[in-house]
């Protein structure tokens, strides 16, 4: 996975983080969906290569990722119906970002083992970013830490019920937008420093 692809994936991740509810339990569910999409999407991509149907690869991958997301949503409805209703269309956003950045941006189909190793770099970045992002929103915005459980979300209260600090702003979409902008700026600054370090090493 190239640095450009990771940057695109990170930008898509920041945009996705804005619209999802700021709950740690939700972040775990979305991260799980992305992980499963990557695993089965990579296997399906290898299957298409084996069958040698490159002409239909784009349409087939798109149909598979959307179909898998529908299946994932049905399972979520079965075990956590209220959460599935709350997420709604948000569950389809990972399949769109995975489809455009992981499976279509590469020009050649590498061997399966190499493909797995390359495809898991962006989801790993996504998982770390998403979990940290929603954990901050959950702790500061709601004063809780939530965990997924069958039929409900487990809520661990960190602050008293009358918690009404300025941090509640980060529970809102505008607050998520501000926090996402800060995170993205930090990521771009770190990426710039890495480029400088790499360039300095090459010059030596």
mmCIF file of C-alpha atoms in Angstrom:
data_model
loop_
_atom_site.group_PDB
_atom_site.id
_atom_site.type_symbol
_atom_site.label_atom_id
_atom_site.label_comp_id
_atom_site.label_asym_id
_atom_site.label_seq_id
_atom_site.Cartn_x
_atom_site.Cartn_y
_atom_site.Cartn_z
ATOM 1 C CA UNK A 1 0.000 0.000 0.000
ATOM 2 C CA UNK A 2 1.482 3.320 -1.116
ATOM 3 C CA UNK A 3 1.748 6.444 1.024
ATOM 4 C CA UNK A 4 -0.773 8.127 -1.287
ATOM 5 C CA UNK A 5 -3.307 5.346 -0.748
ATOM 6 C CA UNK A 6 -2.873 5.526 3.029
ATOM 7 C CA UNK A 7 -3.372 9.318 2.930
ATOM 8 C CA UNK A 8 -6.585 8.914 0.931
ATOM 9 C CA UNK A 9 -7.781 6.211 3.324
ATOM 10 C CA UNK A 10 -6.987 8.424 6.317
ATOM 11 C CA UNK A 11 -8.961 11.313 4.834
ATOM 12 C CA UNK A 12 -11.940 9.034 4.227
ATOM 13 C CA UNK A 13 -11.616 7.758 7.796
ATOM 14 C CA UNK A 14 -11.724 11.288 9.230
ATOM 15 C CA UNK A 15 -14.858 12.044 7.215
ATOM 16 C CA UNK A 16 -16.478 8.809 8.407
ATOM 17 C CA UNK A 17 -15.645 9.508 12.042
ATOM 18 C CA UNK A 18 -17.668 12.736 11.942
ATOM 19 C CA UNK A 19 -21.002 11.104 11.144
ATOM 20 C CA UNK A 20 -20.881 8.104 13.484
ATOM 21 C CA UNK A 21 -22.147 8.432 17.080
ATOM 22 C CA UNK A 22 -19.341 9.287 19.477
ATOM 23 C CA UNK A 23 -19.484 6.030 21.404
ATOM 24 C CA UNK A 24 -16.599 3.638 21.942
ATOM 25 C CA UNK A 25 -18.933 0.678 21.380
ATOM 26 C CA UNK A 26 -19.852 2.057 17.954
ATOM 27 C CA UNK A 27 -16.167 2.445 17.086
ATOM 28 C CA UNK A 28 -15.565 -1.227 17.936
ATOM 29 C CA UNK A 29 -18.452 -2.293 15.683
ATOM 30 C CA UNK A 30 -17.260 -0.175 12.738
ATOM 31 C CA UNK A 31 -13.656 -1.329 13.197
ATOM 32 C CA UNK A 32 -14.867 -4.956 13.200
ATOM 33 C CA UNK A 33 -16.787 -4.346 9.992
ATOM 34 C CA UNK A 34 -13.722 -2.854 8.285
ATOM 35 C CA UNK A 35 -11.563 -5.789 9.411
ATOM 36 C CA UNK A 36 -14.035 -8.336 8.032
ATOM 37 C CA UNK A 37 -14.435 -6.381 4.794
ATOM 38 C CA UNK A 38 -10.676 -6.423 4.331
ATOM 39 C CA UNK A 39 -10.347 -10.155 4.988
ATOM 40 C CA UNK A 40 -13.202 -11.328 2.783
ATOM 41 C CA UNK A 41 -12.632 -8.620 0.176
ATOM 42 C CA UNK A 42 -9.029 -9.754 -0.243
ATOM 43 C CA UNK A 43 -10.112 -13.385 -0.561
ATOM 44 C CA UNK A 44 -12.784 -12.474 -3.112
ATOM 45 C CA UNK A 45 -10.272 -10.416 -5.081
ATOM 46 C CA UNK A 46 -7.951 -13.445 -5.184
ATOM 47 C CA UNK A 47 -10.867 -15.582 -6.373
ATOM 48 C CA UNK A 48 -11.545 -13.169 -9.237
ATOM 49 C CA UNK A 49 -7.880 -13.388 -10.198
ATOM 50 C CA UNK A 50 -8.063 -17.193 -10.200
ATOM 51 C CA UNK A 51 -11.198 -17.168 -12.354
ATOM 52 C CA UNK A 52 -9.549 -14.646 -14.719
ATOM 53 C CA UNK A 53 -12.554 -12.355 -15.048
ATOM 54 C CA UNK A 54 -10.673 -9.058 -14.934
ATOM 55 C CA UNK A 55 -13.227 -7.358 -17.173
ATOM 56 C CA UNK A 56 -15.890 -7.650 -14.468
ATOM 57 C CA UNK A 57 -13.557 -7.145 -11.494
ATOM 58 C CA UNK A 58 -14.706 -3.611 -10.658
ATOM 59 C CA UNK A 59 -18.439 -4.422 -10.777
ATOM 60 C CA UNK A 60 -17.954 -7.746 -8.975
ATOM 61 C CA UNK A 61 -15.920 -6.204 -6.133
ATOM 62 C CA UNK A 62 -18.452 -3.422 -5.680
ATOM 63 C CA UNK A 63 -21.358 -5.885 -5.582
ATOM 64 C CA UNK A 64 -19.517 -8.164 -3.146
ATOM 65 C CA UNK A 65 -18.579 -5.419 -0.675
ATOM 66 C CA UNK A 66 -22.091 -3.978 -0.627
ATOM 67 C CA UNK A 67 -23.619 -7.466 -0.270
ATOM 68 C CA UNK A 68 -21.257 -8.265 2.592
ATOM 69 C CA UNK A 69 -22.229 -5.009 4.309
ATOM 70 C CA UNK A 70 -25.919 -5.933 3.982
ATOM 71 C CA UNK A 71 -25.157 -9.299 5.616
ATOM 72 C CA UNK A 72 -23.178 -7.611 8.404
ATOM 73 C CA UNK A 73 -26.079 -5.224 9.032
ATOM 74 C CA UNK A 74 -28.562 -8.116 9.240
ATOM 75 C CA UNK A 75 -26.379 -9.827 11.836
ATOM 76 C CA UNK A 76 -26.144 -6.557 13.769
ATOM 77 C CA UNK A 77 -29.953 -6.222 13.631
ATOM 78 C CA UNK A 78 -30.212 -9.734 15.060
ATOM 79 C CA UNK A 79 -27.870 -9.132 18.006
ATOM 80 C CA UNK A 80 -28.087 -5.335 18.546
ATOM 81 C CA UNK A 81 -31.257 -4.024 16.822
ATOM 82 C CA UNK A 82 -31.192 -0.565 18.421
ATOM 83 C CA UNK A 83 -27.561 0.000 17.458
ATOM 84 C CA UNK A 84 -28.218 -1.162 13.881
ATOM 85 C CA UNK A 85 -31.104 1.303 13.617
ATOM 86 C CA UNK A 86 -28.941 4.074 15.067
ATOM 87 C CA UNK A 87 -26.113 3.489 12.583
ATOM 88 C CA UNK A 88 -28.372 3.191 9.512
ATOM 89 C CA UNK A 89 -26.462 4.199 6.327
ATOM 90 C CA UNK A 90 -23.196 4.688 8.255
ATOM 91 C CA UNK A 91 -22.583 0.935 7.994
ATOM 92 C CA UNK A 92 -22.168 1.323 4.230
ATOM 93 C CA UNK A 93 -19.442 3.970 4.464
ATOM 94 C CA UNK A 94 -16.592 1.508 5.268
ATOM 95 C CA UNK A 95 -17.434 -0.569 2.191
ATOM 96 C CA UNK A 96 -17.221 2.528 -0.005
ATOM 97 C CA UNK A 97 -13.883 3.652 1.411
ATOM 98 C CA UNK A 98 -12.448 0.114 1.357
ATOM 99 C CA UNK A 99 -13.611 -0.364 -2.222
ATOM 100 C CA UNK A 100 -12.057 2.830 -3.560
ATOM 101 C CA UNK A 101 -8.747 2.784 -1.675
ATOM 102 C CA UNK A 102 -7.800 -0.817 -0.956
ATOM 103 C CA UNK A 103 -9.126 -2.883 -3.839
ATOM 104 C CA UNK A 104 -9.163 -0.522 -6.822
ATOM 105 C CA UNK A 105 -6.240 1.838 -6.349
ATOM 106 C CA UNK A 106 -3.638 -0.860 -7.039
ATOM 107 C CA UNK A 107 -2.842 -1.599 -10.653
ATOM 108 C CA UNK A 108 -1.744 -5.247 -10.273
ATOM 109 C CA UNK A 109 -3.081 -8.157 -8.238
ATOM 110 C CA UNK A 110 -0.188 -9.475 -6.086
ATOM 111 C CA UNK A 111 -0.013 -13.003 -4.564
ATOM 112 C CA UNK A 112 -2.544 -13.655 -1.805
ATOM 113 C CA UNK A 113 -0.049 -13.501 1.097
ATOM 114 C CA UNK A 114 1.451 -10.234 -0.155
ATOM 115 C CA UNK A 115 -2.029 -8.856 -0.794
ATOM 116 C CA UNK A 116 -3.113 -9.594 2.778
ATOM 117 C CA UNK A 117 -0.063 -7.857 4.241
ATOM 118 C CA UNK A 118 -0.550 -4.811 2.015
ATOM 119 C CA UNK A 119 -4.303 -4.531 2.530
ATOM 120 C CA UNK A 120 -4.102 -4.571 6.327
ATOM 121 C CA UNK A 121 -2.010 -1.403 6.654
ATOM 122 C CA UNK A 122 -4.950 1.010 6.046
ATOM 123 C CA UNK A 123 -7.426 -0.909 8.289
ATOM 124 C CA UNK A 124 -4.849 -0.887 11.079
ATOM 125 C CA UNK A 125 -4.517 2.896 10.768
ATOM 126 C CA UNK A 126 -8.299 3.152 10.624
ATOM 127 C CA UNK A 127 -8.791 1.010 13.732
ATOM 128 C CA UNK A 128 -6.291 2.925 15.867
ATOM 129 C CA UNK A 129 -7.620 6.303 14.726
ATOM 130 C CA UNK A 130 -11.308 5.376 15.052
ATOM 131 C CA UNK A 131 -11.020 3.815 18.501
ATOM 132 C CA UNK A 132 -8.984 6.713 19.903
ATOM 133 C CA UNK A 133 -11.343 9.231 18.293
ATOM 134 C CA UNK A 134 -14.587 7.728 19.637
ATOM 135 C CA UNK A 135 -13.010 6.991 23.018
ATOM 136 C CA UNK A 136 -12.175 10.684 23.434
ATOM 137 C CA UNK A 137 -15.688 11.676 22.343
ATOM 138 C CA UNK A 138 -17.259 9.089 24.642
ATOM 139 C CA UNK A 139 -15.185 10.063 27.695
ATOM 140 C CA UNK A 140 -15.247 13.842 27.277
ATOM 141 C CA UNK A 141 -18.592 14.253 25.531
ATOM 142 C CA UNK A 142 -20.707 11.797 27.517
ATOM 143 C CA UNK A 143 -18.587 11.088 30.572
ATOM 144 C CA UNK A 144 -18.756 7.350 29.893
ATOM 145 C CA UNK A 145 -17.045 4.402 28.205
ATOM 146 C CA UNK A 146 -19.400 2.136 26.290
ATOM 147 C CA UNK A 147 -18.848 -1.457 25.175
ATOM 148 C CA UNK A 148 -20.948 -3.580 22.789
ATOM 149 C CA UNK A 149 -22.997 -6.445 24.228
ATOM 150 C CA UNK A 150 -25.823 -8.645 22.857
ATOM 151 C CA UNK A 151 -28.987 -6.574 22.745
ATOM 152 C CA UNK A 152 -27.480 -3.492 24.397
ATOM 153 C CA UNK A 153 -24.435 -1.340 25.076
ATOM 154 C CA UNK A 154 -22.655 -1.607 28.415
ATOM 155 C CA UNK A 155 -22.067 1.872 29.838
ATOM 156 C CA UNK A 156 -19.308 2.560 32.344
ATOM 157 C CA UNK A 157 -19.926 5.937 33.984
ATOM 158 C CA UNK A 158 -16.793 8.018 34.540
ATOM 159 C CA UNK A 159 -18.389 11.247 35.783
ATOM 160 C CA UNK A 160 -21.482 12.069 37.875
ATOM 161 C CA UNK A 161 -24.927 12.215 36.240
ATOM 162 C CA UNK A 162 -24.926 16.019 36.383
ATOM 163 C CA UNK A 163 -21.765 16.138 34.248
ATOM 164 C CA UNK A 164 -22.149 19.220 32.032
ATOM 165 C CA UNK A 165 -18.651 20.433 31.273
ATOM 166 C CA UNK A 166 -17.621 22.170 28.068
ATOM 167 C CA UNK A 167 -16.461 18.773 26.811
ATOM 168 C CA UNK A 168 -20.058 17.868 25.909
ATOM 169 C CA UNK A 169 -19.473 19.908 22.741
ATOM 170 C CA UNK A 170 -17.428 16.986 21.383
ATOM 171 C CA UNK A 171 -20.488 14.734 21.584
ATOM 172 C CA UNK A 172 -22.075 16.786 18.801
ATOM 173 C CA UNK A 173 -21.365 16.662 15.059
ATOM 174 C CA UNK A 174 -19.730 20.153 15.070
ATOM 175 C CA UNK A 175 -17.525 18.978 17.927
ATOM 176 C CA UNK A 176 -16.612 15.847 15.969
ATOM 177 C CA UNK A 177 -15.772 18.047 12.976
ATOM 178 C CA UNK A 178 -13.387 20.161 15.061
ATOM 179 C CA UNK A 179 -11.781 17.108 16.659
ATOM 180 C CA UNK A 180 -11.441 15.387 13.275
ATOM 181 C CA UNK A 181 -9.760 18.478 11.810
ATOM 182 C CA UNK A 182 -7.264 18.473 14.697
ATOM 183 C CA UNK A 183 -6.535 14.778 14.214
ATOM 184 C CA UNK A 184 -6.111 15.144 10.445
ATOM 185 C CA UNK A 185 -3.795 18.134 10.899
ATOM 186 C CA UNK A 186 -1.691 16.120 13.356
ATOM 187 C CA UNK A 187 -1.538 13.193 10.901
ATOM 188 C CA UNK A 188 -0.469 15.438 8.006
ATOM 189 C CA UNK A 189 2.178 17.119 10.194
ATOM 190 C CA UNK A 190 3.583 13.731 11.216
ATOM 191 C CA UNK A 191 3.562 12.563 7.602
ATOM 192 C CA UNK A 192 5.483 15.693 6.580
ATOM 193 C CA UNK A 193 8.113 15.068 9.262
ATOM 194 C CA UNK A 194 8.484 11.449 8.135
ATOM 195 C CA UNK A 195 9.061 12.636 4.569
ATOM 196 C CA UNK A 196 11.776 15.020 5.777
ATOM 197 C CA UNK A 197 13.456 12.252 7.794
ATOM 198 C CA UNK A 198 13.326 9.833 4.854
ATOM 199 C CA UNK A 199 14.671 12.464 2.452
ATOM 200 C CA UNK A 200 17.488 13.339 4.862
ATOM 201 C CA UNK A 201 18.427 9.656 5.094
ATOM 202 C CA UNK A 202 18.502 9.309 1.306
ATOM 203 C CA UNK A 203 20.665 12.416 0.903
ATOM 204 C CA UNK A 204 23.230 10.986 3.296
#
